[in-house]
């Protein structure tokens, strides 16, 4: 088992791209840790730097209190599953799983036993004599996992291992992976750009942007209290409602309507502050007659989600989404209220959560926040 | 209705006539092409098995005698052996050196890599054995390799190497680096990775280059012709030429059986490659 | 769980001040663990191939250019101490009727057998084969490819036998029993037809691959509009495979220009009528020993090759872009 510590880890590619930027991170022993972020934010680079496939430009990778920054990948005792699985096409499933053991000079009988165990664990017993080319995508994925666990490394690294599977298989494989990790308890770093995967799997997760960690928390925390506009707009299968607002006399002014301040942000704002009001569609309620603390609009689109509907409401230049038990005909006048306990306020200037400390000298946030906010409205 | 029907009928028959004519034209053309390409080859199939071969191809008076007698000639076996030595030595040299080079160029971003590739492409296209005949001759003479197989092998390898590098680099580029990376994460050394993963994965590419080199060297005439003086060292290409340009009556039983023996290996290799890998096309692989 | 194979010293304390700087120094001074080979290793992998190519391909080419301006001879005084004679060799060549003859013969040979013969016939065969998958196609294709891969000295003799005046197969087939000595009466025509036969496979394979790149939907659109096979070829196919045609033209010309194989049929004769430049160089430099002059002709060939190759590389990079 292993604890992973990254100390101001930086990876700059020869072309000048800084893919990982002075990153500090602590991953606990046995933890299932997810790295989430948009394409190109440096997740793969970070993972490969931990594995030793990329050399860190500066900073340290420490595993179990040992600095492994300059160690070759093979000496780090890591198991890795690649996005394309990297199953050797010329070897059978059995030989694929046993290859790392062979490299580690495990003798042949022992090797077969361990490979068979790992294969059995992943329900691959029938397929040992096949070649990777004769396997389905889901089976290939399991062989890749089996190969990584067969030699019992102290750390697993996964780079989008499910992205090549179709939607249904992906959910199955996800459950399977989570159970497997819980059983063998090996520290796992899991890269994905699919937020639902990260929320479903991780004990803790880091949301990355441009080589930096934007939020480091449990999935619940990231989902309920995204700490910046960037994270707020990135997380959740339905986009969060993000509305430009101004603090006026202890209340919020949103396009002329009044909303009361969320209780825990009230003390951090003063009159005249320009903020962004955020609330998830599932915490919005529709009323068919005027109520206090509501934004008025007309139903523009109704989409069936399964056992509920996602309604898009437009009015006074605003667009809001709300989950409702029943659909309403287009054009219906409605009043939208938001569950106060689940409303958040963000500073319009740097995109940070109201009440959270400002990030010093971080232009990335300044530059991005208004754009993200604007894009969401 | 009737008018339309009447109008359609002649059109139809005209179309039928036209398509029949097209068919006939097609078959005539194919037949002519077939005759053109087959005609010179007939002799190679018939004469070796004819009791009294002439220059004309005809139905043979069947016998294997020519093949028994051909080995009585003192040049036949040594020349085929020489061809084999040259082909195999060049093949080993080209496959090994080109594979190592292609691997490094594909996986490591060496400074000056693109310039190197450009120079290789340019010179491999520009320099031919004929245009550089004089300096090749002088170079091999000066370094004391004139009249040796080594000299021929080195010159041939130099000419075949760039194409080998390009084709193998294509193969390596299209092989995901994650194969090697996963082996390295598992702890394999560079050499183990090369032996266990890279070589088996690019084996089709290596086989293509190997076969291609052998076919090239097997048939090459000019380089051994100018670099080897000693008839004992001459490969089959040169000996064949000597057989039919020697003064006097051409010894047709000998020449026909020898031609056949000398041609069979490349035909077999073609069939092998075609079956095993499909005769895939690599731009400019044959020169 | 297997014991950790890690070797480096434990770091318990927080990184010392300046740790960052040290790490950067390390990255510069030692091979990164991330690279399998490192630059030095890669260079040692590249070295053998580049060495062989450098010595036996690139160096001779450059040397040709140098030798071309000397009066080096195979024997005698000029063999020991060659003098630099500048462009004398080139001027001498340009006023030498036998060189001009070789240049003219080569031009006709390249134009007839490569530019027209192999390219047109190769395209025709590829077009015939495009939707034809029967045994006839396979047989014809294999014949064309065999003509290409059977050793040159064998196919040369096959043609000598076929074209023989007294008992060749060709005369036997022709009505009237005419005893034409084809190689003596029509030597140029003979080597051109021979080389078309010998080398069409390349153009055929190239165009076969090219025709596969023509989207079937384009041809179907044309067919729906009522275009026949000829119109489809001219209006759709040829414009689409323009790049391939240029490639084939350039490569086939380049190779044919440097081809020594006619030597195996005619040795340049009769009366120098088939003495293409490669044979001319061989006669002048190797047979007659005028190495400097031979090299000068070689240098002229190299320059012509270079011109064709540069166009070719330009076409390649255009197509890649
Ligand atoms: N070998 C490389 N050389 C130069 N730049 C690179 C290299 N690999 C990645 N980059 C750059 O580094 C940044 C981070 O890339 P990385 O692959 O880590 O992103 P990612 O988060 O994994 O994205 P994705 O979700 O698309 O896989 C990108 O801007 C990318 O263009
Ligand atoms: Mg990635």
Tab-separated table of N, CA and C and ligand atoms in Angstrom, chain A residues 13 17 19 38-45 160 193, ligand 1:
chain	number	residue	atom	x	y	z
A	13	UNK	N	6.736	20.749	-21.249
A	13	UNK	CA	7.169	20.012	-22.439
A	13	UNK	C	8.160	20.853	-23.231
A	17	UNK	N	4.901	24.132	-23.466
A	17	UNK	CA	3.626	23.965	-22.764
A	17	UNK	C	3.906	23.517	-21.338
A	19	UNK	N	2.328	21.661	-18.698
A	19	UNK	CA	1.150	20.802	-18.586
A	19	UNK	C	0.765	20.559	-17.133
A	38	UNK	N	-11.056	19.178	-17.851
A	38	UNK	CA	-11.342	19.214	-19.283
A	38	UNK	C	-10.142	18.733	-20.090
A	39	UNK	N	-10.372	18.471	-21.350
A	39	UNK	CA	-9.321	17.965	-22.218
A	39	UNK	C	-8.133	18.930	-22.246
A	40	UNK	N	-6.936	18.368	-22.143
A	40	UNK	CA	-5.736	19.191	-22.238
A	40	UNK	C	-5.331	19.874	-20.940
A	41	UNK	N	-5.981	19.522	-19.823
A	41	UNK	CA	-5.658	20.224	-18.568
A	41	UNK	C	-4.448	19.613	-17.889
A	42	UNK	N	-3.932	18.499	-18.397
A	42	UNK	CA	-2.704	17.941	-17.833
A	42	UNK	C	-2.893	16.691	-16.995
A	43	UNK	N	-4.054	16.082	-17.063
A	43	UNK	CA	-4.304	14.872	-16.251
A	43	UNK	C	-3.379	13.739	-16.649
A	44	UNK	N	-3.340	13.463	-17.969
A	44	UNK	CA	-2.497	12.373	-18.436
A	44	UNK	C	-1.041	12.650	-18.103
A	45	UNK	N	-0.636	13.889	-18.304
A	45	UNK	CA	0.746	14.248	-18.014
A	45	UNK	C	1.075	14.011	-16.545
A	160	UNK	N	-8.169	7.066	-18.094
A	160	UNK	CA	-9.443	6.938	-18.810
A	160	UNK	C	-9.686	5.507	-19.283
A	193	UNK	N	-12.152	12.366	-17.847
A	193	UNK	CA	-12.723	13.695	-18.090
A	193	UNK	C	-14.237	13.634	-17.978
D	1	LIG	N1	4.481	15.088	-25.700
D	1	LIG	C1	4.001	16.353	-25.586
D	1	LIG	N2	4.717	17.406	-26.055
D	1	LIG	C2	4.253	18.671	-25.933
D	1	LIG	N3	3.085	18.998	-25.375
D	1	LIG	C3	2.320	17.993	-24.889
D	1	LIG	C4	2.737	16.628	-24.987
D	1	LIG	N4	1.767	15.855	-24.429
D	1	LIG	C5	0.799	16.707	-24.019
D	1	LIG	N5	1.125	17.992	-24.286
D	1	LIG	C6	0.337	19.180	-23.950
D	1	LIG	O1	0.218	19.237	-22.546
D	1	LIG	C7	-1.094	19.612	-22.173
D	1	LIG	C8	-1.705	18.565	-21.280
D	1	LIG	O2	-1.863	17.372	-22.008
D	1	LIG	P1	-2.466	16.063	-21.358
D	1	LIG	O3	-2.343	14.977	-22.351
D	1	LIG	O4	-1.845	15.824	-20.038
D	1	LIG	O5	-3.998	16.453	-21.185
D	1	LIG	P2	-5.220	15.603	-20.609
D	1	LIG	O6	-5.727	16.326	-19.433
D	1	LIG	O7	-4.830	14.199	-20.428
D	1	LIG	O8	-6.273	15.739	-21.788
D	1	LIG	P3	-7.288	14.640	-22.360
D	1	LIG	O9	-8.482	14.642	-21.483
D	1	LIG	O10	-7.624	15.198	-23.719
D	1	LIG	O11	-6.585	13.344	-22.431
D	1	LIG	C9	-1.859	19.820	-23.459
D	1	LIG	O12	-1.863	21.212	-23.724
D	1	LIG	C10	-1.058	19.091	-24.491
D	1	LIG	O13	-1.156	19.731	-25.727
